[in-house]
Coordinates of C-alpha atoms (C1' of nucleotides) in Angstrom, one line a residue:
Chain Y
M11 CA 34.3 87.8 103.9
F12 CA 34.1 85.5 106.7
H13 CA 32.4 87.9 108.9
S14 CA 29.6 89.1 106.8
N15 CA 27.5 86.1 107.6
P16 CA 23.9 86.4 108.2
K17 CA 23.8 85.6 111.8
P18 CA 20.7 83.7 112.9
N19 CA 18.3 85.8 114.7
R20 CA 16.1 83.8 116.9
N21 CA 13.6 86.5 117.3
D22 CA 13.1 87.2 113.7
P23 CA 10.3 85.1 112.5
E24 CA 11.6 85.3 109.0
T25 CA 14.9 83.9 109.8
M26 CA 13.2 81.1 111.7
D27 CA 11.8 80.0 108.5
P28 CA 13.2 76.6 107.5
R29 CA 14.0 78.0 104.2
H30 CA 16.3 80.2 106.0
A31 CA 17.8 77.2 107.6
L32 CA 18.6 75.8 104.2
S33 CA 20.1 79.1 103.3
L34 CA 22.3 78.9 106.3
I35 CA 23.4 75.5 105.4
L36 CA 24.4 76.7 102.0
H37 CA 26.1 79.7 103.4
G38 CA 28.0 77.5 105.8
C39 CA 29.1 75.3 102.9
R40 CA 30.4 78.3 101.1
L41 CA 32.3 79.6 104.1
A42 CA 33.8 76.2 104.4
K43 CA 34.8 76.2 100.8
D44 CA 36.2 79.6 101.1
L45 CA 38.1 78.6 104.1
E46 CA 39.5 75.7 102.2
A47 CA 40.7 77.9 99.5
R48 CA 42.5 80.1 102.0
L49 CA 43.7 77.4 104.1
G50 CA 47.3 77.7 102.9
D51 CA 47.4 81.4 103.6
L52 CA 45.8 81.1 107.0
A53 CA 47.9 78.2 108.1
N54 CA 49.9 80.3 110.5
Q55 CA 47.0 82.4 111.5
P56 CA 45.2 80.3 114.1
E57 CA 43.1 83.2 115.2
T58 CA 41.7 83.8 111.8
L59 CA 41.2 80.1 111.3
S60 CA 39.4 79.9 114.6
R61 CA 37.1 82.7 113.7
S62 CA 36.4 81.2 110.3
C63 CA 35.6 77.9 111.9
D64 CA 33.3 79.7 114.4
D65 CA 31.5 81.4 111.5
I66 CA 31.0 78.1 109.8
I67 CA 29.8 76.4 112.9
S68 CA 27.4 79.2 113.7
M69 CA 25.9 78.8 110.3
F70 CA 25.2 75.2 110.7
A71 CA 24.2 75.6 114.3
G72 CA 21.7 78.2 113.3
A73 CA 20.4 76.0 110.6
K74 CA 20.1 73.1 112.9
E75 CA 18.3 75.2 115.4
R76 CA 15.8 76.3 112.9
L77 CA 15.3 72.8 111.6
N78 CA 14.7 71.6 115.1
N79 CA 12.4 74.4 115.9
A80 CA 10.3 73.7 112.8
R81 CA 7.1 72.4 114.2
P82 CA 5.7 69.5 112.4
Q83 CA 2.2 70.6 113.2
D84 CA 2.7 73.9 111.6
P85 CA 1.1 73.5 108.2
T86 CA 3.2 76.1 106.7
L87 CA 6.4 74.3 107.5
F88 CA 7.1 70.6 107.5
S89 CA 3.9 68.7 107.4
H90 CA 5.4 65.3 107.1
Q91 CA 3.3 63.7 109.7
G92 CA 0.9 62.1 107.3
S93 CA -0.5 65.4 106.3
S94 CA -1.6 65.9 102.8
Q95 CA 0.4 67.6 100.2
Q96 CA -1.9 70.6 100.2
Q97 CA -0.8 71.3 103.7
T98 CA 2.8 71.7 102.9
D99 CA 4.6 74.9 102.2
P100 CA 4.9 74.6 98.5
S101 CA 7.8 77.0 98.3
L102 CA 9.7 74.9 100.7
Q103 CA 8.9 71.9 98.7
E104 CA 10.2 73.5 95.7
L105 CA 13.3 74.6 97.4
L106 CA 13.9 71.2 98.7
S107 CA 13.1 69.5 95.5
Y108 CA 15.1 71.6 93.2
G109 CA 18.3 72.5 94.8
V110 CA 19.0 73.4 98.3
I111 CA 18.4 70.0 99.6
T112 CA 20.2 68.5 96.8
Q113 CA 23.2 70.5 97.6
A114 CA 23.0 69.6 101.2
M115 CA 22.7 66.0 100.3
D116 CA 25.6 66.2 98.0
V117 CA 27.7 67.6 100.7
I118 CA 26.7 65.6 103.6
Q119 CA 26.0 62.3 102.2
S120 CA 29.1 62.0 100.2
C121 CA 31.4 64.5 101.9
R122 CA 33.4 64.3 98.8
T123 CA 31.9 67.1 96.8
S124 CA 32.7 70.7 96.4
I125 CA 29.9 73.1 96.9
S126 CA 28.6 75.2 94.1
I127 CA 29.2 78.7 95.0
G128 CA 26.2 80.9 94.3
G129 CA 24.0 77.9 93.7
E130 CA 21.1 79.4 95.4
I131 CA 17.7 78.7 94.2
Q132 CA 16.1 81.7 92.7
A133 CA 12.6 81.5 91.4
M134 CA 11.7 84.3 89.2
D135 CA 9.3 85.6 86.8
V136 CA 9.8 84.2 83.3
S137 CA 9.1 87.6 81.9
D138 CA 12.1 88.8 83.7
S139 CA 14.3 85.9 83.1
G140 CA 17.2 88.0 82.0
R141 CA 17.2 86.3 78.7
G142 CA 17.4 88.6 75.8
S143 CA 14.4 87.2 74.0
S144 CA 12.1 86.3 76.7
S145 CA 9.5 88.5 75.3
S146 CA 8.5 85.9 72.8
S147 CA 8.7 82.9 75.1
Q148 CA 5.1 81.9 74.6
R149 CA 4.9 81.5 70.9
S150 CA 4.1 78.8 68.5
H151 CA 0.7 77.4 67.7
R152 CA 0.8 75.4 70.9
R153 CA 1.5 78.5 72.8
K154 CA -1.0 79.0 75.6
H155 CA -1.1 82.3 77.2
D156 CA -2.9 80.9 80.2
E157 CA -0.5 78.1 80.7
E158 CA 1.4 78.2 83.9
K159 CA 5.1 78.8 83.8
R160 CA 7.3 78.6 86.7
T161 CA 10.9 79.5 86.3
M162 CA 13.6 78.8 88.8
R163 CA 17.3 78.6 89.0
V164 CA 18.7 75.3 90.0
P165 CA 22.3 74.6 90.7
A166 CA 23.9 71.9 88.7
P167 CA 24.5 68.6 90.5
Q168 CA 27.8 68.7 92.3
M169 CA 28.6 65.1 91.7
G170 CA 28.0 62.5 89.2
N171 CA 26.7 63.7 85.9
T172 CA 26.7 67.4 86.2
D173 CA 25.2 67.7 82.9
L174 CA 21.9 66.8 84.3
P175 CA 19.7 69.3 85.9
P176 CA 18.9 68.6 89.5
E177 CA 16.5 65.8 90.1
D178 CA 12.9 66.8 90.2
N179 CA 11.4 63.3 90.5
Y180 CA 9.8 63.2 87.2
T181 CA 10.8 61.5 84.0
W182 CA 11.3 63.8 81.1
R183 CA 11.8 63.2 77.5
K184 CA 13.8 65.6 75.5
Y185 CA 12.1 66.7 72.3
G186 CA 14.2 69.6 71.2
Q187 CA 17.0 71.9 71.7
K188 CA 17.6 75.3 70.4
E189 CA 20.1 78.1 70.4
I190 CA 18.5 81.1 72.0
L191 CA 19.4 84.4 70.8
G192 CA 21.5 86.3 73.3
S193 CA 22.2 83.2 75.3
R194 CA 25.4 81.4 75.4
Y195 CA 23.9 78.0 76.0
P196 CA 21.2 76.2 74.1
R197 CA 17.8 75.6 75.7
A198 CA 16.6 72.1 76.0
Y199 CA 13.0 71.2 75.7
Y200 CA 11.5 68.4 77.7
R201 CA 8.1 66.9 77.9
C202 CA 6.8 64.4 80.4
T203 CA 7.7 60.9 79.4
H204 CA 4.1 59.9 80.0
Q205 CA 2.7 62.6 77.8
K206 CA 1.0 60.3 75.5
M207 CA 0.0 57.5 77.8
Y208 CA -1.5 59.9 80.4
N209 CA -2.0 62.9 78.3
C210 CA 0.3 64.6 80.6
P211 CA 0.9 68.2 79.5
A212 CA 3.9 68.9 81.7
K213 CA 6.9 70.3 80.0
K214 CA 10.0 72.0 81.0
Q215 CA 12.8 74.0 79.5
V216 CA 16.3 73.8 80.8
Q217 CA 19.0 76.3 80.1
R218 CA 22.2 77.3 81.7
L219 CA 22.6 80.8 82.8
D220 CA 24.8 82.9 80.6
N221 CA 26.8 84.1 83.5
D222 CA 26.9 81.0 85.6
F223 CA 27.6 77.8 83.9
Y224 CA 26.8 75.8 86.9
I225 CA 23.2 77.0 87.3
F226 CA 20.3 75.9 85.3
E227 CA 17.3 77.9 84.7
V228 CA 14.5 75.6 84.6
T229 CA 11.0 76.6 83.4
Y230 CA 8.2 74.3 84.2
I231 CA 5.1 74.6 82.0
G232 CA 1.9 72.9 82.8
Q233 CA 1.2 70.4 85.4
H234 CA 1.7 66.7 85.6
T235 CA -1.2 64.4 85.4
C236 CA 0.8 61.3 85.1
H237 CA 1.6 60.7 88.7
M238 CA -0.3 57.4 88.8
S239 CA 1.9 55.9 86.3
S240 CA 3.8 52.8 87.2
T241 CA 6.9 54.3 85.9
A242 CA 6.2 57.7 87.2
P243 CA 7.7 58.7 90.4
S244 CA 6.1 57.4 93.5
I245 CA 6.2 60.6 95.3
A246 CA 3.9 63.5 94.8
P247 CA 4.8 66.1 92.3
P248 CA 5.9 69.5 93.2
P249 CA 2.8 71.5 93.8
L250 CA 1.9 74.5 91.8
I251 CA 1.5 77.2 94.2
Q252 CA 1.6 80.8 94.7
D253 CA 4.7 81.7 96.7
P254 CA 6.9 84.7 96.9
M255 CA 9.7 82.5 95.8
V256 CA 7.9 81.1 92.9
I257 CA 6.3 83.5 90.6
T258 CA 3.6 82.0 88.6
Q259 CA 1.9 83.2 85.6
P260 CA -1.8 83.0 85.2
M261 CA -3.0 79.6 84.5
A262 CA -6.3 78.7 83.1
S263 CA -6.7 75.4 84.6
Q264 CA -4.9 74.0 87.5
P265 CA -5.8 70.4 87.6
I266 CA -6.2 69.2 91.2
L267 CA -4.2 66.1 91.7
P268 CA -6.3 63.6 93.3
P269 CA -5.0 62.9 96.8
T270 CA -4.8 59.2 96.3
T271 CA -2.2 56.6 97.0
S272 CA 1.2 57.6 95.9
S273 CA 0.2 61.0 94.9
A274 CA -0.9 61.7 98.4
A275 CA 2.3 60.7 99.9
P276 CA 3.0 62.6 103.1
L277 CA 5.5 65.3 103.0
G278 CA 7.9 63.1 104.7
T279 CA 7.8 60.9 101.8
W280 CA 7.6 63.7 99.3
L281 CA 10.6 65.2 100.9
S282 CA 12.4 62.0 100.8
M283 CA 15.4 61.8 98.7
E284 CA 16.9 58.6 97.6
V285 CA 20.5 58.7 98.3
S286 CA 22.9 56.4 96.8
L287 CA 25.8 56.2 99.1
G288 CA 28.9 55.7 97.2
S289 CA 27.3 55.6 93.8
G290 CA 28.1 59.2 93.1
S291 CA 26.4 59.0 89.9
G292 CA 23.8 61.5 89.3
S293 CA 23.2 60.2 85.9
S294 CA 19.9 59.7 84.4
S295 CA 18.6 56.3 85.1
G296 CA 15.5 55.9 83.1
G297 CA 17.2 57.3 80.2
R298 CA 18.3 55.2 77.4
G299 CA 21.6 56.1 76.3
G300 CA 21.9 59.4 74.7
G301 CA 20.9 58.5 71.3
G302 CA 22.5 59.9 68.2
G303 CA 25.8 60.6 69.6
V304 CA 26.4 62.9 66.9
G305 CA 27.0 66.5 67.8
G306 CA 28.0 67.3 71.3
D307 CA 25.2 68.5 73.5
A308 CA 27.1 69.4 76.5
G309 CA 25.5 72.8 76.6
A310 CA 22.3 71.2 77.9
P311 CA 21.4 68.2 79.8
S312 CA 21.3 65.1 77.6
A313 CA 18.6 63.8 79.7
A314 CA 16.5 64.8 82.6
A315 CA 17.0 62.6 85.4
T316 CA 14.4 60.4 86.9
G317 CA 13.4 59.7 90.4
S318 CA 16.1 57.1 90.9
Q319 CA 18.9 59.5 90.5
Y320 CA 19.8 59.4 94.1
G321 CA 19.9 55.7 94.5
R322 CA 18.4 53.7 97.3
D323 CA 18.6 54.9 100.8
V324 CA 15.9 57.3 101.7
V325 CA 16.7 60.2 103.8
E326 CA 14.0 62.4 105.1
F327 CA 14.3 66.1 105.2
P328 CA 14.4 66.5 109.0
A329 CA 17.6 64.6 108.8
V330 CA 19.2 67.7 107.5
A331 CA 19.7 68.8 111.0
D332 CA 21.5 65.7 111.8
M333 CA 23.5 66.0 108.6
A334 CA 24.8 69.3 109.6
D335 CA 25.6 67.7 112.9
A336 CA 27.3 64.9 111.1
M337 CA 29.4 67.3 109.2
F338 CA 31.0 68.6 112.2
N339 CA 31.1 65.4 114.2
S340 CA 32.8 63.6 111.4
G341 CA 35.1 66.4 110.4
S342 CA 37.7 65.5 112.9
S343 CA 37.6 61.9 112.0
S344 CA 39.6 62.6 108.9
S345 CA 43.1 63.8 109.0
N346 CA 42.3 65.9 106.1
S347 CA 38.8 66.8 106.8
M348 CA 38.4 69.8 104.7
D349 CA 39.9 68.2 101.7
F350 CA 37.7 65.3 102.3
I351 CA 34.6 67.4 102.4
F352 CA 35.6 69.8 99.7
P353 CA 37.8 68.3 97.2
H354 CA 38.8 70.4 94.3
R355 CA 36.4 70.0 91.5
E356 CA 37.7 69.7 88.1
D357 CA 36.0 72.1 85.9
K358 CA 34.4 69.6 83.8
W359 CA 32.7 72.1 81.7
E360 CA 34.8 74.4 79.7
A361 CA 32.6 77.3 79.3
G362 CA 31.3 77.1 75.9
G363 CA 33.5 74.3 75.1
G364 CA 30.9 71.7 75.2
V365 CA 28.3 73.5 73.4
G366 CA 28.3 71.7 70.1
D367 CA 24.9 72.8 69.1
K368 CA 24.5 73.7 65.6
E369 CA 23.3 77.1 64.6
N370 CA 19.7 77.5 64.4
R371 CA 18.1 76.0 61.5
Chain P
dC19 C1' 12.4 46.1 69.2
dA20 C1' 11.2 49.7 72.3
dA21 C1' 12.4 53.8 74.1
dA22 C1' 15.3 57.6 74.2
dT23 C1' 18.1 61.5 72.0
dT24 C1' 19.6 64.3 68.2
dT25 C1' 18.7 67.6 64.9
dG26 C1' 16.9 69.7 60.5
dA27 C1' 12.5 71.3 59.2
dC28 C1' 8.4 73.4 60.1
dC29 C1' 5.0 76.3 62.4
dT30 C1' 3.4 80.4 64.8
dC31 C1' 3.5 84.9 66.3
dA32 C1' 5.4 89.5 67.6
Chain K
dT22 C1' 11.0 88.3 58.9
dG23 C1' 13.2 86.2 62.6
dA24 C1' 13.1 83.8 67.0
dG25 C1' 11.2 80.4 69.9
dG26 C1' 8.8 76.1 70.2
dT27 C1' 7.6 71.7 68.3
dC28 C1' 7.6 67.8 65.0
dA29 C1' 9.4 63.8 63.3
dA30 C1' 12.9 61.1 60.9
dA31 C1' 17.3 59.2 61.8
dT32 C1' 20.1 57.3 65.0
dT33 C1' 21.6 55.1 69.3
dT34 C1' 21.2 52.0 73.1
dG35 C1' 20.0 48.1 76.1

DNA sequence: CAAATTTGACCTCA
DNA sequence: TGAGGTCAAATTTG
């Protein structure tokens, strides 16, 4: 298992894609986690340990190389040099926004978090979501067949409030939750907090995967028009784009977000993630306390986090290369580095245990 | 009191 | 008719 790694291939343009770099980081994290799990068995096998370490290192080294090779002037990659949002690679933005970078941040900034295995981002067609009853996903009188829907899989936060889906820099208000036929976990319905004030049509649905409790399937419907709000996030929203990674359904109207002020934040800013060192709380900030504490709602997020989930310090994406660096450079500083980096996570969620949702009405 | 969540009821459509 | 999506009253919280 340690040696089936996707070795970076410098000559392969595809693997030079920064997205691949993120994939490498994740893979490296997994290898490290795996190594941790087998540390006891391999304690007296220095050669194996060495090889495993090499594998892990090569993963991060490859990632770092890719990140360093990413040319800022390349509009398809990182265009964080004051370029407009339209110049950025949307799929990359989505990746960064919805999971991969979150995991990297979790690992590197805190070094106290275990990595979700299999927490890769997978955008996919809603019509092929694997849910038993996806065929009627666009019903109701408000159903709009021409409305855009983007579905992606997002790993649950690795620290703090893991009930929350990963931060997406918007404020959402939950307006419903429902048991879905054939699904173990309920689906939560959110709309933009600023729906009324700004007539923002954006919605999202969050549901855990049946077979992976630690991965959310998030479906975004509609596009935000509320980015000018004072309480809305200061960074530009994830663009709606056509991307092999993000399959988009036909959309009648795709409002063009005016490239003004905050909405036109350069990618550097857009990619910025606020990191709260030491806070460790991924909890919803804008949220008022989970109201009616009646039934348990552990099956779905009680709130969609807002832009302040990560705290204060802003870390820009290119820093990921350095973060990978930091992981290795700091590893030896701790007598128990692996444990420091990958502490055992308590399975906070007992599968199905927290789902206190009532049967459908 | 405002804003948020919870949850039963209702609506629409395949 | 049943499932998915939404509404809105009740409730909670700061």
